[in-house]
Amino acid sequence: IMRRSNALLPLQLCRASFLSIYLGCSGAQGKFAYKLLHDLFANYSSALRPVEDTDRALNVTLQITLSQIIDMDERNQVLTAYLWIRQVWVDAYLSWDKDAYAGIDTLRIPSSYVWRPDIVLYNNADDQFTGSMETNVVIRYDGQVMWDSPAITKSSCKVDVSYFPFDGQQCRLTFGSWTYNGNQIDLLNGLATGDLTDFVENVEWEVLGMPAKRNVIIYGCCSEPYPDITYTLLLKRRASFYIFNLLLPCIMISFLAPLGFYLPADSGEKVSLGVTVLLALTVFQLLVAESMPPSENVPLIGKYYIATMTMITASTALTIFIMNIHHCGPGAKPVPKWAKKFILQYMARLFFVYEVGESCKSSKRQVGHLPTVQVVSGRATKKEQKAQTTENSDAAQKRSGEWKKVAKVMDRIFMWIFFVMVFFMSMLIMGKAI
């Protein structure tokens, strides 16, 4: 054991000597860092633009990284986003010889110590107008200052809901100096687009891109140019949520409306079905209207709701008209000849309409032959109906049966017409999703 400890002694001494040299160097570098900080800011002022020639513009490079889309308020037209903002410029009074300060090439200090460009978001929609966080700046030995700061921004965004829920939005983020003109600060692009490498995916919006464009604008108040950088955030809505919660229920409810024509006229539920469907669509329309901004552009899904509600209103009105025809009594006028030929013959065969009171499994009868209709008097029996041979009674029963068949044929015609209308409207709205 003694031999082993003696063998390890030189190694321990070597480690101890190396640690002492490292700590000595670190301590010496720390002293030089304090000396460097004192020398740099002995006569430094953070209130003045750090250029040696005041007639030359100071170049400021701006780079934006989109981290997250927090909220997109379509009704108030405000986009809330989490950004990382990087600003880089050269301070003429913050350079040093790194060999004179133990090789120190960078210095990290609070950003309040140095001059900072007053770059702000022009289209800010935050009522508190909060800026970037007070983070440190990194100063390089050649005077380059890099300031990285996170910020939660609320920007105004013009929202176009014409194709909601299959819409895309373009939200602009415009950055520029608030007081310095282009002759004092020249704002440059760090990248051609915003950085999306660290973007956290949003459940409602898909980011297609974030191109950047440098603009130079001369405002009416001043003759000097004012440069700015505008980032255009290209967004596309993920429509699956709205398809399954707003669109598909509306389509399924819409297909119930034509079935009102298939209900028997004596059921008493034909008009009730149309009114119920109309009320259900009104509820969906209110849900869409609450989330949309009040504008002249009606959303696509809103147009679909209005068209469907108009169709259901028309079907309910036609149902009332057809029920009035169905309940024509024995004292009604005879069916016109053109109606007998066109409706009772051609249209009845085309839409497979059977005789009144006949099931679909019964054998077909001639169109001109009508069955005996039971008089709702509660007194007549089958034997009494067969024993009625007077011409007036037979003619009244025939007229009543003909009007009921006219009503049934019209029900079947309008049922298929409205089915086709609902189908095509549904295909048009779903075609936008594909």
Tab-separated table of C-alpha atoms in Angstrom:
chain	number	residue	atom	x	y	z
A	1	ILE	CA	0.000	0.000	0.000
A	2	MET	CA	2.901	2.345	0.841
A	3	ARG	CA	4.468	1.698	-2.569
A	4	ARG	CA	1.149	2.451	-4.288
A	5	SER	CA	0.691	5.736	-2.424
A	6	ASN	CA	4.245	6.743	-3.258
A	7	ALA	CA	3.594	6.033	-6.909
A	8	LEU	CA	0.462	8.256	-6.910
A	9	LEU	CA	2.197	11.133	-5.153
A	10	PRO	CA	3.806	12.657	-8.288
A	11	LEU	CA	0.439	12.574	-10.095
A	12	GLN	CA	-1.321	14.338	-7.214
A	13	LEU	CA	1.396	16.982	-7.082
A	14	CYS	CA	1.022	17.515	-10.836
A	15	ARG	CA	-2.744	17.959	-10.490
A	16	ALA	CA	-2.343	20.376	-7.619
A	17	SER	CA	0.162	22.461	-9.506
A	18	PHE	CA	-2.072	22.573	-12.614
A	19	LEU	CA	-5.086	23.629	-10.518
A	20	SER	CA	-3.097	26.396	-8.855
A	21	ILE	CA	-1.899	27.682	-12.240
A	22	TYR	CA	-5.495	27.608	-13.642
A	23	LEU	CA	-6.923	29.423	-10.641
A	24	GLY	CA	-4.143	31.928	-10.837
A	25	CYS	CA	-4.840	32.577	-14.496
A	26	SER	CA	-8.609	32.780	-13.846
A	27	GLY	CA	-8.114	35.201	-11.040
A	28	ALA	CA	-5.778	37.294	-13.153
A	29	GLN	CA	-8.293	37.317	-16.018
A	30	GLY	CA	-11.019	38.397	-13.595
A	31	LYS	CA	-8.892	41.320	-12.478
A	32	PHE	CA	-8.294	42.319	-16.085
A	33	ALA	CA	-12.037	42.077	-16.754
A	34	TYR	CA	-12.724	44.581	-13.963
A	35	LYS	CA	-9.962	46.822	-15.291
A	36	LEU	CA	-11.368	46.538	-18.818
A	37	LEU	CA	-14.852	47.440	-17.626
A	38	HIS	CA	-13.493	50.459	-15.759
A	39	ASP	CA	-11.406	51.633	-18.689
A	40	LEU	CA	-14.238	51.294	-21.217
A	41	PHE	CA	-16.879	53.166	-19.239
A	42	ALA	CA	-14.724	55.768	-17.524
A	43	ASN	CA	-15.771	58.488	-19.966
A	44	TYR	CA	-18.597	56.656	-21.771
A	45	SER	CA	-22.127	58.023	-22.200
A	46	SER	CA	-25.016	55.767	-23.166
A	47	ALA	CA	-27.139	58.732	-24.200
A	48	LEU	CA	-25.243	59.601	-27.393
A	49	ARG	CA	-25.006	57.761	-30.680
A	50	PRO	CA	-21.609	55.971	-30.600
A	51	VAL	CA	-20.011	57.197	-33.820
A	52	GLU	CA	-16.794	59.147	-34.322
A	53	ASP	CA	-18.216	61.026	-37.300
A	54	THR	CA	-21.705	62.323	-36.558
A	55	ASP	CA	-22.402	62.810	-40.269
A	56	ARG	CA	-22.167	59.055	-40.931
A	57	ALA	CA	-25.019	56.649	-40.319
A	58	LEU	CA	-24.667	53.836	-37.819
A	59	ASN	CA	-25.509	50.431	-39.313
A	60	VAL	CA	-27.849	48.328	-37.152
A	61	THR	CA	-28.541	44.749	-38.239
A	62	LEU	CA	-31.894	43.300	-37.174
A	63	GLN	CA	-32.754	39.604	-37.047
A	64	ILE	CA	-36.074	38.155	-35.827
A	65	THR	CA	-36.671	34.594	-34.635
A	66	LEU	CA	-40.289	33.455	-34.313
A	67	SER	CA	-40.592	31.165	-31.307
A	68	GLN	CA	-44.355	30.805	-30.848
A	69	ILE	CA	-47.737	32.139	-31.941
A	70	ILE	CA	-49.532	32.671	-28.665
A	71	ASP	CA	-52.885	33.917	-29.931
A	72	MET	CA	-54.617	35.110	-33.079
A	73	ASP	CA	-57.629	37.246	-32.160
A	74	GLU	CA	-59.603	37.521	-35.386
A	75	ARG	CA	-62.376	39.600	-33.849
A	76	ASN	CA	-60.017	42.311	-32.521
A	77	GLN	CA	-57.460	41.683	-35.301
A	78	VAL	CA	-54.492	41.308	-32.948
A	79	LEU	CA	-51.624	38.792	-33.290
A	80	THR	CA	-49.759	37.843	-30.113
A	81	ALA	CA	-46.354	36.271	-30.769
A	82	TYR	CA	-43.223	35.337	-28.833
A	83	LEU	CA	-40.114	36.646	-30.619
A	84	TRP	CA	-36.363	36.613	-30.142
A	85	ILE	CA	-34.955	39.926	-31.345
A	86	ARG	CA	-31.247	40.255	-32.191
A	87	GLN	CA	-29.706	43.670	-32.844
A	88	VAL	CA	-26.060	44.074	-33.852
A	89	TRP	CA	-24.116	47.321	-34.250
A	90	VAL	CA	-20.575	48.648	-33.821
A	91	ASP	CA	-19.851	50.987	-30.919
A	92	ALA	CA	-16.827	53.109	-31.786
A	93	TYR	CA	-16.017	53.706	-28.108
A	94	LEU	CA	-16.177	50.099	-26.879
A	95	SER	CA	-13.141	48.522	-28.579
A	96	TRP	CA	-9.908	47.350	-26.923
A	97	ASP	CA	-6.666	45.477	-27.483
A	98	LYS	CA	-7.365	41.985	-26.200
A	99	ASP	CA	-3.638	41.277	-25.703
A	100	ALA	CA	-3.465	44.113	-23.204
A	101	TYR	CA	-6.217	42.515	-21.116
A	102	ALA	CA	-5.055	38.903	-20.789
A	103	GLY	CA	-6.674	37.837	-24.064
A	104	ILE	CA	-10.235	38.865	-23.109
A	105	ASP	CA	-12.126	39.128	-26.411
A	106	THR	CA	-15.758	39.413	-25.218
A	107	LEU	CA	-17.526	41.125	-22.362
A	108	ARG	CA	-21.077	40.491	-21.139
A	109	ILE	CA	-22.657	43.361	-19.254
A	110	PRO	CA	-26.191	44.692	-18.650
A	111	SER	CA	-27.659	46.361	-21.705
A	112	SER	CA	-28.429	49.524	-19.732
A	113	TYR	CA	-24.703	50.288	-19.601
A	114	VAL	CA	-24.385	50.887	-23.340
A	115	TRP	CA	-26.161	52.926	-25.993
A	116	ARG	CA	-29.021	50.992	-27.632
A	117	PRO	CA	-30.986	51.768	-30.802
A	118	ASP	CA	-34.616	52.653	-30.191
A	119	ILE	CA	-35.985	49.960	-32.503
A	120	VAL	CA	-39.707	49.502	-31.867
A	121	LEU	CA	-42.611	47.618	-33.411
A	122	TYR	CA	-44.503	50.216	-35.442
A	123	ASN	CA	-47.822	48.346	-35.555
A	124	ASN	CA	-47.850	47.587	-31.851
A	125	ALA	CA	-51.350	46.864	-30.481
A	126	ASP	CA	-50.398	46.397	-26.832
A	127	ASP	CA	-52.168	48.852	-24.534
A	128	GLN	CA	-49.270	48.700	-22.049
A	129	PHE	CA	-46.648	49.085	-24.815
A	130	THR	CA	-44.099	46.851	-23.120
A	131	GLY	CA	-40.718	46.560	-24.853
A	132	SER	CA	-37.984	43.945	-24.809
A	133	MET	CA	-36.569	42.410	-21.640
A	134	GLU	CA	-33.492	43.943	-20.001
A	135	THR	CA	-30.966	41.266	-20.986
A	136	ASN	CA	-27.182	41.450	-21.234
A	137	VAL	CA	-25.293	42.585	-24.296
A	138	VAL	CA	-22.201	40.852	-25.679
A	139	ILE	CA	-19.398	43.280	-26.549
A	140	ARG	CA	-16.567	42.079	-28.786
A	141	TYR	CA	-13.058	43.503	-28.690
A	142	ASP	CA	-13.519	45.217	-32.074
A	143	GLY	CA	-16.510	47.202	-30.763
A	144	GLN	CA	-19.312	44.985	-32.102
A	145	VAL	CA	-22.299	44.930	-29.745
A	146	MET	CA	-24.876	42.111	-29.969
A	147	TRP	CA	-28.100	42.409	-28.037
A	148	ASP	CA	-30.411	39.369	-27.881
A	149	SER	CA	-33.711	39.945	-26.103
A	150	PRO	CA	-36.982	37.975	-25.988
A	151	ALA	CA	-40.255	39.844	-26.381
A	152	ILE	CA	-43.975	39.073	-26.398
A	153	THR	CA	-45.489	41.344	-29.023
A	154	LYS	CA	-49.073	42.252	-29.846
A	155	SER	CA	-49.335	43.545	-33.376
A	156	SER	CA	-52.293	44.703	-35.411
A	157	CYS	CA	-53.133	42.364	-38.271
A	158	LYS	CA	-55.729	42.931	-40.973
A	159	VAL	CA	-57.797	39.747	-40.958
A	160	ASP	CA	-59.668	38.646	-44.082
A	161	VAL	CA	-62.270	35.996	-43.219
A	162	SER	CA	-63.796	35.680	-46.681
A	163	TYR	CA	-62.763	32.019	-46.953
A	164	PHE	CA	-63.111	31.028	-43.294
A	165	PRO	CA	-62.423	28.290	-42.196
A	166	PHE	CA	-60.176	27.617	-45.229
A	167	ASP	CA	-58.499	30.999	-45.092
A	168	GLY	CA	-54.918	32.204	-44.918
A	169	GLN	CA	-53.704	35.382	-43.255
A	170	GLN	CA	-50.757	37.725	-43.799
A	171	CYS	CA	-49.682	39.522	-40.634
A	172	ARG	CA	-46.966	42.155	-40.891
A	173	LEU	CA	-44.444	43.038	-38.192
A	174	THR	CA	-42.757	46.370	-38.991
A	175	PHE	CA	-39.646	47.344	-37.007
A	176	GLY	CA	-37.852	50.654	-37.183
A	177	SER	CA	-36.230	53.438	-35.186
A	178	TRP	CA	-38.657	55.771	-33.482
A	179	THR	CA	-36.494	58.929	-33.427
A	180	TYR	CA	-33.428	58.345	-35.613
A	181	ASN	CA	-33.778	58.864	-39.353
A	182	GLY	CA	-31.941	57.036	-42.102
A	183	ASN	CA	-29.047	59.487	-42.036
A	184	GLN	CA	-28.371	58.569	-38.411
A	185	ILE	CA	-29.293	54.858	-38.238
A	186	ASP	CA	-29.348	52.577	-41.253
A	187	LEU	CA	-31.427	49.487	-40.499
A	188	LEU	CA	-30.300	46.307	-42.310
A	189	ASN	CA	-31.629	42.754	-42.670
A	190	GLY	CA	-29.806	40.050	-40.778
A	191	LEU	CA	-31.495	37.354	-42.868
A	192	ALA	CA	-33.770	37.381	-45.896
A	193	THR	CA	-36.511	35.736	-43.810
A	194	GLY	CA	-37.423	35.364	-40.180
A	195	ASP	CA	-35.792	32.445	-38.399
A	196	LEU	CA	-38.248	29.553	-37.882
A	197	THR	CA	-35.839	26.844	-36.709
A	198	ASP	CA	-37.005	27.051	-33.084
A	199	PHE	CA	-40.692	27.614	-33.849
A	200	VAL	CA	-43.190	25.758	-31.664
A	201	GLU	CA	-46.005	24.422	-33.855
A	202	ASN	CA	-49.410	26.012	-33.343
A	203	VAL	CA	-52.549	23.858	-33.155
A	204	GLU	CA	-54.656	26.241	-35.243
A	205	TRP	CA	-52.220	27.973	-37.588
A	206	GLU	CA	-49.598	26.626	-39.948
A	207	VAL	CA	-46.689	28.972	-40.689
A	208	LEU	CA	-45.814	28.952	-44.403
A	209	GLY	CA	-42.992	31.483	-44.212
A	210	MET	CA	-41.810	34.804	-42.832
A	211	PRO	CA	-40.114	36.863	-45.573
A	212	ALA	CA	-38.409	40.126	-44.652
A	213	LYS	CA	-38.319	43.316	-46.708
A	214	ARG	CA	-36.428	46.546	-46.107
A	215	ASN	CA	-38.365	49.731	-46.863
A	216	VAL	CA	-37.296	53.365	-46.915
A	217	ILE	CA	-40.210	55.730	-46.329
A	218	ILE	CA	-40.364	59.520	-46.324
A	219	TYR	CA	-43.221	60.657	-44.095
A	220	GLY	CA	-45.193	63.843	-44.566
A	221	CYS	CA	-43.866	65.366	-41.365
A	222	CYS	CA	-40.184	65.081	-42.231
A	223	SER	CA	-37.922	65.265	-45.261
A	224	GLU	CA	-35.454	62.649	-44.014
A	225	PRO	CA	-35.809	58.975	-45.003
A	226	TYR	CA	-36.845	56.463	-42.354
A	227	PRO	CA	-35.841	52.848	-43.040
A	228	ASP	CA	-37.811	49.941	-41.589
A	229	ILE	CA	-37.881	46.173	-41.909
A	230	THR	CA	-41.222	44.461	-42.430
A	231	TYR	CA	-41.626	40.753	-41.678
A	232	THR	CA	-44.697	39.229	-43.328
A	233	LEU	CA	-45.952	36.212	-41.401
A	234	LEU	CA	-47.748	33.864	-43.816
A	235	LEU	CA	-50.356	31.807	-41.971
A	236	LYS	CA	-52.754	29.088	-43.061
A	237	ARG	CA	-55.575	27.935	-40.822
A	238	ARG	CA	-55.825	24.276	-39.854
A	239	ALA	CA	-59.487	23.714	-40.729
A	240	SER	CA	-60.028	20.208	-39.311
A	241	PHE	CA	-61.475	21.545	-36.035
A	242	TYR	CA	-64.058	23.674	-37.830
A	243	ILE	CA	-64.888	20.941	-40.331
A	244	PHE	CA	-65.823	18.447	-37.624
A	245	ASN	CA	-67.502	20.910	-35.244
A	246	LEU	CA	-69.238	23.414	-37.521
A	247	LEU	CA	-69.335	22.171	-41.101
A	248	LEU	CA	-70.197	18.467	-40.943
A	249	PRO	CA	-73.070	18.918	-38.429
A	250	CYS	CA	-74.518	21.596	-40.698
A	251	ILE	CA	-74.272	19.316	-43.745
A	252	MET	CA	-75.964	16.436	-41.946
A	253	ILE	CA	-78.725	18.708	-40.689
A	254	SER	CA	-79.185	20.107	-44.194
A	255	PHE	CA	-79.881	16.632	-45.589
A	256	LEU	CA	-82.812	16.337	-43.187
A	257	ALA	CA	-84.638	19.240	-44.802
A	258	PRO	CA	-85.581	17.439	-48.086
A	259	LEU	CA	-86.876	14.477	-46.080
A	260	GLY	CA	-89.713	16.696	-44.909
A	261	PHE	CA	-91.262	16.219	-48.355
A	262	TYR	CA	-91.190	12.437	-47.836
A	263	LEU	CA	-93.198	12.555	-44.617
A	264	PRO	CA	-96.901	11.664	-45.014
A	265	ALA	CA	-99.101	14.716	-45.166
A	266	ASP	CA	-101.335	13.365	-42.384
A	267	SER	CA	-98.431	12.957	-39.951
A	268	GLY	CA	-98.563	16.593	-38.878
A	269	GLU	CA	-94.732	16.848	-38.614
A	270	LYS	CA	-93.806	18.141	-42.058
A	271	VAL	CA	-93.679	21.821	-41.083
A	272	SER	CA	-92.244	21.066	-37.627
A	273	LEU	CA	-89.231	19.314	-39.165
A	274	GLY	CA	-88.395	22.292	-41.373
A	275	VAL	CA	-88.700	24.769	-38.500
A	276	THR	CA	-86.499	22.596	-36.256
A	277	VAL	CA	-83.762	22.348	-38.880
A	278	LEU	CA	-83.952	26.106	-39.434
A	279	LEU	CA	-83.483	26.797	-35.717
A	280	ALA	CA	-80.502	24.423	-35.541
A	281	LEU	CA	-78.749	26.208	-38.404
A	282	THR	CA	-79.455	29.562	-36.755
A	283	VAL	CA	-77.539	28.407	-33.667
A	284	PHE	CA	-74.519	27.437	-35.801
A	285	GLN	CA	-74.693	30.768	-37.605
A	286	LEU	CA	-74.555	32.632	-34.279
A	287	LEU	CA	-71.505	30.602	-33.195
A	288	VAL	CA	-69.635	31.632	-36.330
A	289	ALA	CA	-70.705	35.282	-36.061
A	290	GLU	CA	-69.408	35.577	-32.479
A	291	SER	CA	-65.849	34.653	-33.445
A	292	MET	CA	-65.611	36.716	-36.637
A	293	PRO	CA	-64.802	40.433	-36.839
A	294	PRO	CA	-67.715	42.657	-37.876
A	295	SER	CA	-66.899	43.386	-41.503
A	296	GLU	CA	-68.486	43.486	-44.926
A	297	ASN	CA	-66.768	40.244	-45.946
A	298	VAL	CA	-69.081	37.353	-45.107
A	299	PRO	CA	-67.163	34.129	-44.312
A	300	LEU	CA	-67.490	31.208	-46.685
A	301	ILE	CA	-69.122	29.045	-44.037
A	302	GLY	CA	-71.497	31.911	-43.256
A	303	LYS	CA	-72.533	32.030	-46.913
A	304	TYR	CA	-73.140	28.290	-46.791
A	305	TYR	CA	-75.326	28.692	-43.691
A	306	ILE	CA	-77.326	31.515	-45.284
A	307	ALA	CA	-77.846	29.538	-48.504
A	308	THR	CA	-78.932	26.465	-46.554
A	309	MET	CA	-81.294	28.472	-44.355
A	310	THR	CA	-82.806	30.087	-47.450
A	311	MET	CA	-83.315	26.673	-49.001
A	312	ILE	CA	-84.967	25.315	-45.841
A	313	THR	CA	-87.223	28.360	-45.629
A	314	ALA	CA	-88.289	27.769	-49.232
A	315	SER	CA	-88.879	24.062	-48.560
A	316	THR	CA	-91.038	24.868	-45.537
A	317	ALA	CA	-93.105	27.332	-47.578
A	318	LEU	CA	-93.534	24.755	-50.356
A	319	THR	CA	-94.543	22.143	-47.788
A	320	ILE	CA	-97.327	24.413	-46.554
A	321	PHE	CA	-98.486	24.972	-50.135
A	322	ILE	CA	-98.461	21.239	-50.926
A	323	MET	CA	-100.316	20.386	-47.704
A	324	ASN	CA	-103.029	22.814	-48.749
A	325	ILE	CA	-103.351	20.905	-52.036
A	326	HIS	CA	-103.412	17.574	-50.197
A	327	HIS	CA	-106.291	18.595	-47.980
A	328	CYS	CA	-108.556	19.700	-50.808
A	329	GLY	CA	-111.949	18.269	-49.892
A	330	PRO	CA	-114.602	16.646	-52.045
A	331	GLY	CA	-115.948	20.083	-52.911
A	332	ALA	CA	-112.746	21.142	-54.693
A	333	LYS	CA	-112.539	21.853	-58.399
A	334	PRO	CA	-111.400	19.037	-60.695
A	335	VAL	CA	-107.691	18.706	-61.494
A	336	PRO	CA	-106.896	20.523	-64.786
A	337	LYS	CA	-106.254	18.371	-67.812
A	338	TRP	CA	-102.634	19.546	-68.205
A	339	ALA	CA	-101.970	18.636	-64.572
A	340	LYS	CA	-103.493	15.184	-65.062
A	341	LYS	CA	-101.345	14.525	-68.096
A	342	PHE	CA	-98.095	16.111	-66.924
A	343	ILE	CA	-98.191	15.426	-63.177
A	344	LEU	CA	-100.394	12.359	-62.736
A	345	GLN	CA	-98.985	10.491	-65.729
A	346	TYR	CA	-95.452	11.538	-66.736
A	347	MET	CA	-94.069	12.880	-63.449
A	348	ALA	CA	-95.690	10.122	-61.385
A	349	ARG	CA	-93.990	7.468	-63.518
A	350	LEU	CA	-90.679	9.332	-63.505
A	351	PHE	CA	-90.549	9.611	-59.705
A	352	PHE	CA	-92.168	6.208	-59.001
A	353	VAL	CA	-95.177	7.634	-57.200
A	354	TYR	CA	-97.815	5.042	-56.375
A	355	GLU	CA	-101.525	5.538	-55.887
A	356	VAL	CA	-102.683	7.249	-52.751
A	357	GLY	CA	-102.943	4.681	-49.981
A	358	GLU	CA	-100.954	2.092	-51.926
A	359	SER	CA	-97.683	0.758	-50.552
A	360	CYS	CA	-94.531	0.458	-52.623
A	361	LYS	CA	-94.916	-3.350	-52.652
A	362	SER	CA	-98.406	-3.312	-54.121
A	363	SER	CA	-99.045	-3.995	-57.770
A	364	LYS	CA	-99.205	-1.006	-60.059
A	365	ARG	CA	-102.570	0.233	-61.149
A	366	GLN	CA	-103.568	2.300	-64.055
A	367	VAL	CA	-103.124	5.968	-63.519
A	368	GLY	CA	-106.678	6.833	-64.434
A	369	HIS	CA	-108.169	4.282	-61.986
A	370	LEU	CA	-108.464	5.609	-58.473
A	371	PRO	CA	-109.304	3.613	-55.350
A	372	THR	CA	-112.240	4.308	-53.178
A	373	VAL	CA	-111.318	6.815	-50.479
A	374	GLN	CA	-112.821	6.350	-47.058
A	375	VAL	CA	-114.922	9.294	-45.932
A	376	VAL	CA	-113.765	10.470	-42.496
A	377	SER	CA	-117.191	10.551	-40.959
A	378	GLY	CA	-116.898	7.660	-38.574
A	379	ARG	CA	-120.264	6.307	-39.712
A	380	ALA	CA	-119.612	4.832	-43.115
A	381	THR	CA	-118.418	1.251	-43.223
A	382	LYS	CA	-116.840	-0.698	-46.031
A	383	LYS	CA	-120.166	-2.191	-46.932
A	384	GLU	CA	-121.788	1.243	-47.023
A	385	GLN	CA	-118.931	2.587	-49.226
A	386	LYS	CA	-119.484	-0.284	-51.761
A	387	ALA	CA	-123.304	0.280	-51.645
A	388	GLN	CA	-122.673	4.110	-52.618
A	389	THR	CA	-123.449	4.246	-56.326
A	390	THR	CA	-124.525	7.796	-56.846
A	391	GLU	CA	-122.522	9.782	-59.441
A	392	ASN	CA	-122.041	12.821	-57.192
A	393	SER	CA	-120.403	10.797	-54.439
A	394	ASP	CA	-118.079	8.992	-56.844
A	395	ALA	CA	-117.060	12.239	-58.548
A	396	ALA	CA	-116.256	13.924	-55.195
A	397	GLN	CA	-114.154	10.995	-54.057
A	398	LYS	CA	-112.316	10.927	-57.385
A	399	ARG	CA	-111.497	14.632	-57.236
A	400	SER	CA	-110.215	14.332	-53.670
A	401	GLY	CA	-108.005	11.369	-54.597
A	402	GLU	CA	-106.597	13.149	-57.643
A	403	TRP	CA	-105.585	16.225	-55.599
A	404	LYS	CA	-103.921	14.014	-53.009
A	405	LYS	CA	-101.919	12.295	-55.714
A	406	VAL	CA	-100.933	15.662	-57.193
A	407	ALA	CA	-99.656	16.696	-53.764
A	408	LYS	CA	-97.727	13.448	-53.390
A	409	VAL	CA	-96.085	13.808	-56.801
A	410	MET	CA	-95.094	17.397	-56.031
A	411	ASP	CA	-93.650	16.262	-52.688
A	412	ARG	CA	-91.485	13.711	-54.466
A	413	ILE	CA	-90.366	16.204	-57.130
A	414	PHE	CA	-89.272	18.839	-54.629
A	415	MET	CA	-87.627	16.226	-52.413
A	416	TRP	CA	-85.204	15.237	-55.183
A	417	ILE	CA	-84.659	18.842	-56.268
A	418	PHE	CA	-83.668	19.885	-52.761
A	419	PHE	CA	-81.518	16.781	-52.301
A	420	VAL	CA	-79.544	17.761	-55.405
A	421	MET	CA	-79.218	21.343	-54.165
A	422	VAL	CA	-77.915	20.261	-50.754
A	423	PHE	CA	-75.481	17.829	-52.363
A	424	PHE	CA	-73.978	20.412	-54.705
A	425	MET	CA	-73.708	23.059	-51.988
A	426	SER	CA	-71.972	20.547	-49.721
A	427	MET	CA	-69.548	19.564	-52.497
A	428	LEU	CA	-68.711	23.219	-53.145
A	429	ILE	CA	-67.905	23.915	-49.511
A	430	MET	CA	-65.954	20.666	-49.085
A	431	GLY	CA	-64.065	21.341	-52.297
A	432	LYS	CA	-62.464	24.323	-50.584
A	433	ALA	CA	-61.158	22.029	-47.868
A	434	ILE	CA	-59.510	19.714	-50.421
